[in-house]
mmCIF file of C-alpha atoms and ligand atoms in Angstrom:
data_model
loop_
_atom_site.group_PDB
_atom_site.id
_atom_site.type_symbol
_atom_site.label_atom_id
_atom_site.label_comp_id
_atom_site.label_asym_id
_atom_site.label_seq_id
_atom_site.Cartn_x
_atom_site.Cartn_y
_atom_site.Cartn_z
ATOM 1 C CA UNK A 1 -12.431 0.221 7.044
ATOM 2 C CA UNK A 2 -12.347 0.622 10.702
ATOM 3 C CA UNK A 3 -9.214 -0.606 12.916
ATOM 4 C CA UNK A 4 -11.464 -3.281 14.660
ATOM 5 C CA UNK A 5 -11.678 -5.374 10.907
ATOM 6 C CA UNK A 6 -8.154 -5.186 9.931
ATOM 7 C CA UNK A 7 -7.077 -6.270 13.527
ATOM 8 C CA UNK A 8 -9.946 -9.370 13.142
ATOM 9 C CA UNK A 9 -8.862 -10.323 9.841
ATOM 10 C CA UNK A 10 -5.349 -10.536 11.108
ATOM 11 C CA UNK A 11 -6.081 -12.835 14.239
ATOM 12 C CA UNK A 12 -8.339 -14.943 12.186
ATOM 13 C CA UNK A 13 -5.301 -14.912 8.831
ATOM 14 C CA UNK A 14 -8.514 -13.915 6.722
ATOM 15 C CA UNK A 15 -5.404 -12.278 4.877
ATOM 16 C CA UNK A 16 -6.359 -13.255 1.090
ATOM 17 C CA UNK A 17 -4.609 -9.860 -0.117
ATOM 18 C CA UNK A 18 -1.362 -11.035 1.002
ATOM 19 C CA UNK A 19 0.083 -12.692 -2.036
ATOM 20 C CA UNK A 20 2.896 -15.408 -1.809
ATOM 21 C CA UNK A 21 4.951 -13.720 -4.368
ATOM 22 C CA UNK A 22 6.560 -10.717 -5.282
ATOM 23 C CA UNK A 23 3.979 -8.368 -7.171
ATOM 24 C CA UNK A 24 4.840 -8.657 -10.919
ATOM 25 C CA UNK A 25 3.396 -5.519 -11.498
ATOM 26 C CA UNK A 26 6.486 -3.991 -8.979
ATOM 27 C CA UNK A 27 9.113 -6.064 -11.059
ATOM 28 C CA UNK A 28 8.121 -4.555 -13.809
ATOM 29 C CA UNK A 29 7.662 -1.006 -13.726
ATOM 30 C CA UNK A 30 9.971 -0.305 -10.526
ATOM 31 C CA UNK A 31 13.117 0.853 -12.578
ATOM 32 C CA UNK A 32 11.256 3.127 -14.879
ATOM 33 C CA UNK A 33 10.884 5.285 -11.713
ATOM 34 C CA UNK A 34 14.270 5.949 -11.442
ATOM 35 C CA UNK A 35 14.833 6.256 -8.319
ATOM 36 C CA UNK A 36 17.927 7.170 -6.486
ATOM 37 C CA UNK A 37 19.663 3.864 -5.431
ATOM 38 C CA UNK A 38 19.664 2.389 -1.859
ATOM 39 C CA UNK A 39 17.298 5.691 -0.987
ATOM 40 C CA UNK A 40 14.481 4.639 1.395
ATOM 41 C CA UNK A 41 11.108 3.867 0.568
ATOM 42 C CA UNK A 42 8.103 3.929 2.156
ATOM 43 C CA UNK A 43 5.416 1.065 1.912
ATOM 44 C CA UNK A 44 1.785 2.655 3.287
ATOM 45 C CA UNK A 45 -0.563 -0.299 5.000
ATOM 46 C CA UNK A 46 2.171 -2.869 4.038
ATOM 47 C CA UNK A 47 0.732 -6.116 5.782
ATOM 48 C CA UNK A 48 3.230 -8.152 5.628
ATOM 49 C CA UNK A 49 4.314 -7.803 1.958
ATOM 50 C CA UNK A 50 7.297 -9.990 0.770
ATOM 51 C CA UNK A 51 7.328 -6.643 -2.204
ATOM 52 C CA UNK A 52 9.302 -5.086 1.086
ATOM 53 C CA UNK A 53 11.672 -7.993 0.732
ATOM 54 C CA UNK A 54 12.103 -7.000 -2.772
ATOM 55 C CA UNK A 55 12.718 -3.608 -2.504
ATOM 56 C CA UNK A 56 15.483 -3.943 0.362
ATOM 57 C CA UNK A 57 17.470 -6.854 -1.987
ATOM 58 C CA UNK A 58 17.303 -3.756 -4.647
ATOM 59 C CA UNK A 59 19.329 -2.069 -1.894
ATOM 60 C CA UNK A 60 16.740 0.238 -0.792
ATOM 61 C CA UNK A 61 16.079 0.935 2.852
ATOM 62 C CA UNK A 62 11.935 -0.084 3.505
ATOM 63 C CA UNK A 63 9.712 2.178 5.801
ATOM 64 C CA UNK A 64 6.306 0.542 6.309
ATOM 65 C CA UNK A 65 3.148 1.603 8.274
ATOM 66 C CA UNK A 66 1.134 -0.949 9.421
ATOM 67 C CA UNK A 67 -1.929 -1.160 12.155
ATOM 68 C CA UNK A 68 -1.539 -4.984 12.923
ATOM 69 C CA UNK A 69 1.610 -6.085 15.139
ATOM 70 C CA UNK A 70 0.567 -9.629 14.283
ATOM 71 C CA UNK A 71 0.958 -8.841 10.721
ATOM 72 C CA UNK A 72 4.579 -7.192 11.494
ATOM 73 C CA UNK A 73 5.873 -9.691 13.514
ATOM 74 C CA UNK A 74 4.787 -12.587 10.965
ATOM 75 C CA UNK A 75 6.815 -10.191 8.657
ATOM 76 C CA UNK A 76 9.988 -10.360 10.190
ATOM 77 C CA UNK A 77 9.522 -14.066 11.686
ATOM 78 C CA UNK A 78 8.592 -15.402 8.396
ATOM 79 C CA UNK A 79 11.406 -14.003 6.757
ATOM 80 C CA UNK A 80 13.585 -15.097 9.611
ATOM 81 C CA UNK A 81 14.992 -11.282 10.603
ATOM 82 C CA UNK A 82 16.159 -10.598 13.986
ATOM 83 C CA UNK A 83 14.462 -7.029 14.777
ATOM 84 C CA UNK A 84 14.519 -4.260 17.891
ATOM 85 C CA UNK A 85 10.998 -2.733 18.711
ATOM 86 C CA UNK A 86 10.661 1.115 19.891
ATOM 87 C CA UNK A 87 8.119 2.350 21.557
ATOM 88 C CA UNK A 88 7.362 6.474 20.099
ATOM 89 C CA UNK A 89 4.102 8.260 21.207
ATOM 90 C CA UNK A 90 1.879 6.577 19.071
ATOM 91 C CA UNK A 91 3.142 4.266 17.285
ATOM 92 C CA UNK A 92 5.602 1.563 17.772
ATOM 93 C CA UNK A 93 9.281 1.042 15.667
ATOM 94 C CA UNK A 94 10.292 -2.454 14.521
ATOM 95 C CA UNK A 95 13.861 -2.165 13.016
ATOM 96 C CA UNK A 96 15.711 -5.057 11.288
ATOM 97 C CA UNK A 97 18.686 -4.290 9.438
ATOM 98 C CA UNK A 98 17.409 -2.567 5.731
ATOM 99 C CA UNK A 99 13.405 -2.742 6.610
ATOM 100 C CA UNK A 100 11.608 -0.768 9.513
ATOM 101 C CA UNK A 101 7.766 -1.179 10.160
ATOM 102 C CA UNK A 102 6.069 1.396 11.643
ATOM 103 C CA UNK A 103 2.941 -0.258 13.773
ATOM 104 C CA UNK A 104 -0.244 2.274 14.389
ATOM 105 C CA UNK A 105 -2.389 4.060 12.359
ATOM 106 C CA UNK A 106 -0.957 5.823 9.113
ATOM 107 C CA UNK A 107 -3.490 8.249 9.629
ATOM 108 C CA UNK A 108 -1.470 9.525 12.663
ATOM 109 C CA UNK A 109 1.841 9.453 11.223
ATOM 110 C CA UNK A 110 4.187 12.897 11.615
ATOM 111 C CA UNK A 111 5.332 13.855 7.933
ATOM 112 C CA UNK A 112 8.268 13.985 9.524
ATOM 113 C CA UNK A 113 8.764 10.518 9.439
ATOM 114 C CA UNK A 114 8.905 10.154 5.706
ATOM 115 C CA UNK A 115 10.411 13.438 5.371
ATOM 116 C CA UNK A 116 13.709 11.468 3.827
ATOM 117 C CA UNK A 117 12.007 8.915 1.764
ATOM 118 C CA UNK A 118 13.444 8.561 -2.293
ATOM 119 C CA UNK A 119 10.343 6.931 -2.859
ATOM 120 C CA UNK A 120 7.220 4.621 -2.373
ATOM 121 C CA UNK A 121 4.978 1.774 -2.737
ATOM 122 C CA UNK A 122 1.345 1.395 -2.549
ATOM 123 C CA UNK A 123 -0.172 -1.718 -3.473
ATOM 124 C CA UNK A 124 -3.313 -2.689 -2.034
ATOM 125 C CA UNK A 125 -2.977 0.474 0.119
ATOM 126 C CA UNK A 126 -5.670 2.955 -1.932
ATOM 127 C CA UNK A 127 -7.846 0.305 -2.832
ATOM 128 C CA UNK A 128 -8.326 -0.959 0.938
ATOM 129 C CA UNK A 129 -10.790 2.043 1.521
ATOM 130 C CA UNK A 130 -14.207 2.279 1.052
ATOM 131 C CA UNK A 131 -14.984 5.669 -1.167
ATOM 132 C CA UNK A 132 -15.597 7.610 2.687
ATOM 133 C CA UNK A 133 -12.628 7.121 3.324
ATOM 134 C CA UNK A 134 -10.403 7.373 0.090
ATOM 135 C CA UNK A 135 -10.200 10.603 0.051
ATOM 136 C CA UNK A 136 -8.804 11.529 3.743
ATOM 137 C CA UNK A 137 -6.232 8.467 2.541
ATOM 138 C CA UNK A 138 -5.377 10.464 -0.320
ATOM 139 C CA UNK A 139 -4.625 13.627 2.018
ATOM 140 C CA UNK A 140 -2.859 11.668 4.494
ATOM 141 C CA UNK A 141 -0.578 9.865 1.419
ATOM 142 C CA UNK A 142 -0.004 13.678 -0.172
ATOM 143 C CA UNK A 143 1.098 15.100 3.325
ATOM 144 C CA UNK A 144 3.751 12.066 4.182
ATOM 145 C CA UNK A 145 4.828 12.160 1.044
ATOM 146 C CA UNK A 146 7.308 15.482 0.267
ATOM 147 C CA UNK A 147 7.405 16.851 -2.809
ATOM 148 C CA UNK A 148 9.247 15.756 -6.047
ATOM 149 C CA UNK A 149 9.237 12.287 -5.004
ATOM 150 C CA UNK A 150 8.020 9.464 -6.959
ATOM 151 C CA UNK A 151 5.966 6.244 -6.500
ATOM 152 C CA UNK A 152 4.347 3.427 -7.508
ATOM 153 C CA UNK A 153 0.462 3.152 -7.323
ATOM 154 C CA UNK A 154 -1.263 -0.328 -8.148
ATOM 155 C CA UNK A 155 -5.001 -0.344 -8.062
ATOM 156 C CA UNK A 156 -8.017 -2.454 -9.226
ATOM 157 C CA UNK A 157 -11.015 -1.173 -10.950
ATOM 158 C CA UNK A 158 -14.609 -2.846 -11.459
ATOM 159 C CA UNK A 159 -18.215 -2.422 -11.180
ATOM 160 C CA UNK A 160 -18.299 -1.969 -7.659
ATOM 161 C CA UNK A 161 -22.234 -3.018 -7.051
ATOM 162 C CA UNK A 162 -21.107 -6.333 -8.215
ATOM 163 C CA UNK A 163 -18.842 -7.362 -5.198
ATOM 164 C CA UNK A 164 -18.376 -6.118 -1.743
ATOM 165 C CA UNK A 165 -14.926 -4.749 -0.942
ATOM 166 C CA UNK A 166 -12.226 -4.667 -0.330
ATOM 167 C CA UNK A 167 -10.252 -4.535 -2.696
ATOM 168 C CA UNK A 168 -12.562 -1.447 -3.430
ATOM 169 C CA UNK A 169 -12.985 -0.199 -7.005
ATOM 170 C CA UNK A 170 -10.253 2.873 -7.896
ATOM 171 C CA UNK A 171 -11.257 4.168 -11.089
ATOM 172 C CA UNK A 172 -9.031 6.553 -13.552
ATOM 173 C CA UNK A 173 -11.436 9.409 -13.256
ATOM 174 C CA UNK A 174 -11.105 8.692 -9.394
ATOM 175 C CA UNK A 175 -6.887 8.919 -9.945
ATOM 176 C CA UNK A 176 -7.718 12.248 -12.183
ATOM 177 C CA UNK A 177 -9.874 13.812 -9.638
ATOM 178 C CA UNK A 178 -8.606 13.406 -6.116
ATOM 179 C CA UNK A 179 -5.080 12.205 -6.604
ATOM 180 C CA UNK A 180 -3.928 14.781 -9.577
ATOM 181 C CA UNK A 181 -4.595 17.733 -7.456
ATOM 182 C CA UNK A 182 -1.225 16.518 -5.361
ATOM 183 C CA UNK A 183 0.940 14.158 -7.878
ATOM 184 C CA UNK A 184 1.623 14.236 -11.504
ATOM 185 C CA UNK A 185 0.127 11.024 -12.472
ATOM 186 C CA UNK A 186 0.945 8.547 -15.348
ATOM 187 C CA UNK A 187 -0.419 5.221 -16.305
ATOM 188 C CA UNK A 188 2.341 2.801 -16.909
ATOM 189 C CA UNK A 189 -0.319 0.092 -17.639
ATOM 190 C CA UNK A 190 -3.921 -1.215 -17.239
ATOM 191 C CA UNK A 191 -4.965 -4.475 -18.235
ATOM 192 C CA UNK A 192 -7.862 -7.068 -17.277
ATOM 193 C CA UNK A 193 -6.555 -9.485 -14.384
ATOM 194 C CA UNK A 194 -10.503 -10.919 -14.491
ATOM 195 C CA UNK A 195 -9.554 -14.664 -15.397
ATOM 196 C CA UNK A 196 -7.105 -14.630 -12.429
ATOM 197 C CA UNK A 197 -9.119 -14.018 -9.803
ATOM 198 C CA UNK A 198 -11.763 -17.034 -9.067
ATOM 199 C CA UNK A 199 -13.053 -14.939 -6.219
ATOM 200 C CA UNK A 200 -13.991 -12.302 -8.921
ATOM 201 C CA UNK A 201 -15.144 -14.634 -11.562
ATOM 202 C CA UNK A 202 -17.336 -16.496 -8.850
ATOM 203 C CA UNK A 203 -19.065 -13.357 -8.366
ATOM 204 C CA UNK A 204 -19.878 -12.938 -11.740
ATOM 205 C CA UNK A 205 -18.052 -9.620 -11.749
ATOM 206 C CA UNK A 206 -18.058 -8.818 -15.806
ATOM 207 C CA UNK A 207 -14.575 -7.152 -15.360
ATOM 208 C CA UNK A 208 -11.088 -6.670 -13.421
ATOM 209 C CA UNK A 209 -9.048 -3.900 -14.261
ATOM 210 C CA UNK A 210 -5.270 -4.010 -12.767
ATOM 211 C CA UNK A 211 -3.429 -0.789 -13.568
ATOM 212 C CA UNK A 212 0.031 0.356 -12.089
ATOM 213 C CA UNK A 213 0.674 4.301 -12.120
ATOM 214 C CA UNK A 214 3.794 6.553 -11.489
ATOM 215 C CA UNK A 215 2.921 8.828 -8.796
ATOM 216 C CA UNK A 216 4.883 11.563 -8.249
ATOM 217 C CA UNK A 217 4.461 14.131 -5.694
ATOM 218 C CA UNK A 218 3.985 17.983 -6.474
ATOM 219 C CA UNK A 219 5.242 20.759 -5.258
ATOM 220 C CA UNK A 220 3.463 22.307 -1.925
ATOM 221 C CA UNK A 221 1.980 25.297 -3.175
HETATM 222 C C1 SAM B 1 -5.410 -4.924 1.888
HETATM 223 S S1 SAM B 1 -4.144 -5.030 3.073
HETATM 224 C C2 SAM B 1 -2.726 -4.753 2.053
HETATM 225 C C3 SAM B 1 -1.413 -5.144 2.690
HETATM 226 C C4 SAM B 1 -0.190 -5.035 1.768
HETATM 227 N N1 SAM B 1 -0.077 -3.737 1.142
HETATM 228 C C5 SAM B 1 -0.149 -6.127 0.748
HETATM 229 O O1 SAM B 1 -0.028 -5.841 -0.443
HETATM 230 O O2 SAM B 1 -0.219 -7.313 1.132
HETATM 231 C C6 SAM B 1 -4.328 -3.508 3.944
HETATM 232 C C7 SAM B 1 -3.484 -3.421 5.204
HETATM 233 O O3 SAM B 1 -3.631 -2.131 5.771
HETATM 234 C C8 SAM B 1 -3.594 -2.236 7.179
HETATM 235 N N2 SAM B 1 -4.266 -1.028 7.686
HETATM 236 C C9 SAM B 1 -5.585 -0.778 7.694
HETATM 237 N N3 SAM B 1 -5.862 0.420 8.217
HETATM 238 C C10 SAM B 1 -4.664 0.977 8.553
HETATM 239 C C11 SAM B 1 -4.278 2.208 9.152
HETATM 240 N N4 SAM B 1 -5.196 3.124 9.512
HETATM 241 N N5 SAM B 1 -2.963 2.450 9.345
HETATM 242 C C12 SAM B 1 -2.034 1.520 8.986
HETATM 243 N N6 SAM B 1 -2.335 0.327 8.429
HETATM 244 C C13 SAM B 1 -3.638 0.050 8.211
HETATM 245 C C14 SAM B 1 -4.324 -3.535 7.460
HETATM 246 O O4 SAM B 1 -4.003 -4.087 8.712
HETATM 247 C C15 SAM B 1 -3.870 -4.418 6.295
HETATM 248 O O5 SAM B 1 -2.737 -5.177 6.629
#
């Protein structure tokens, strides 16, 4: 999707993605990537996810890249944290204590900023593009993310004539084919999240596939 409808979702808090709880999906399969404690982790098109709020009570430090500044300052207003803003070329630096949010476009994002990441979080991140532009996500996700380092990846899958994204539908043959090339991928679980989503079930859509994979990046050849 283009900046222009992120920025008018945000302005108009069409913001139906952002969910008023911590993923369960994250609870649950976070530890199994054994990560190194406190390292920081970075958060790819993280809205204004309380999962960030999550991590950083784990001990971790957060890095997240977000377009919207209304989305990052709700972030740290809503959870009440005093924060400093930078301006760099591009992008601008919001910096509370445990949790900075990078605001701008992750597609211009120096590797360099992530080069000392232990780890990170996409949820809601892959499945916010349209199949276009998946794939120069993908690219963008390998090249921030150095190699060795692991992740957690939590998609949706369904029969995407049925309903309009996003979300849009990320199959396992998708994972296989663009994402394997750059991380060693394992499913940690996939099950049918249909009955929990009216908007889904309103649209008739026959099925909802939630699955969470480990992600971890390979070695630059
Ligand atoms: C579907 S939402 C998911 C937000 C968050 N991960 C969550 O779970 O609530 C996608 C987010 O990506 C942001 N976004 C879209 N394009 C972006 C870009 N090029 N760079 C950085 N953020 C972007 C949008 O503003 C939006 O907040």
């Amino acid at each position: 999707m283009e900046p222009q409808f992120w920025h008018e979702k945000w302005q108009m808090q069409q913001i139906g993605f952002h969910q008023p709880q911590v993923n369960p999906l994250l609870i649950r399969f976070w530890s199994e990537l054994n990560l190194v404690p406190m390292s920081k982790i970075f958060v790819p098109l993280c809205g204004k996810s309380l999962d960030m709020c999550y991590l950083a009570e784990l001990g971790h430090q957060v890095q997240g890249c977000e377009l919207s500044q209304t989305a990052i300052e709700q972030f740290f207003n809503d959870n009440q944290l005093p924060f400093q803003v930078q301006q760099h070329t591009q992008h601008q630096f919001y910096a509370a204590d445990q949790i900075q949010l990078i605001q701008g476009d992750i597609f211009a994002l120096a590797p360099s900023v992530t080069a000392d990441i232990g780890g990170f979080y996409d949820r809601a991140a892959l499945i916010a593009w349209p199949e276009e532009m998946r794939q120069q996500y993908a690219q963008t996700l390998a090249k921030l993310i150095p190699a060795d380092i692991s992740g957690l990846l939590i998609t949706l899958d369904y029969p995407q004539d049925t309903l309009k994204g996003p979300p849009f539908a990320v199959s396992p043959d998708w994972i296989e084919q663009y994402l394997s090339p750059y991380f060693e991928v394992t499913l940690l679980a996939c099950e049918d999240v249909l009955a929990d989503n009216p908007r889904f079930v309103n649209k008739q859509v026959p099925w909802l596939n939630e699955a969470a994979y480990k992600l971890t990046r390979k070695k630059v050849i």
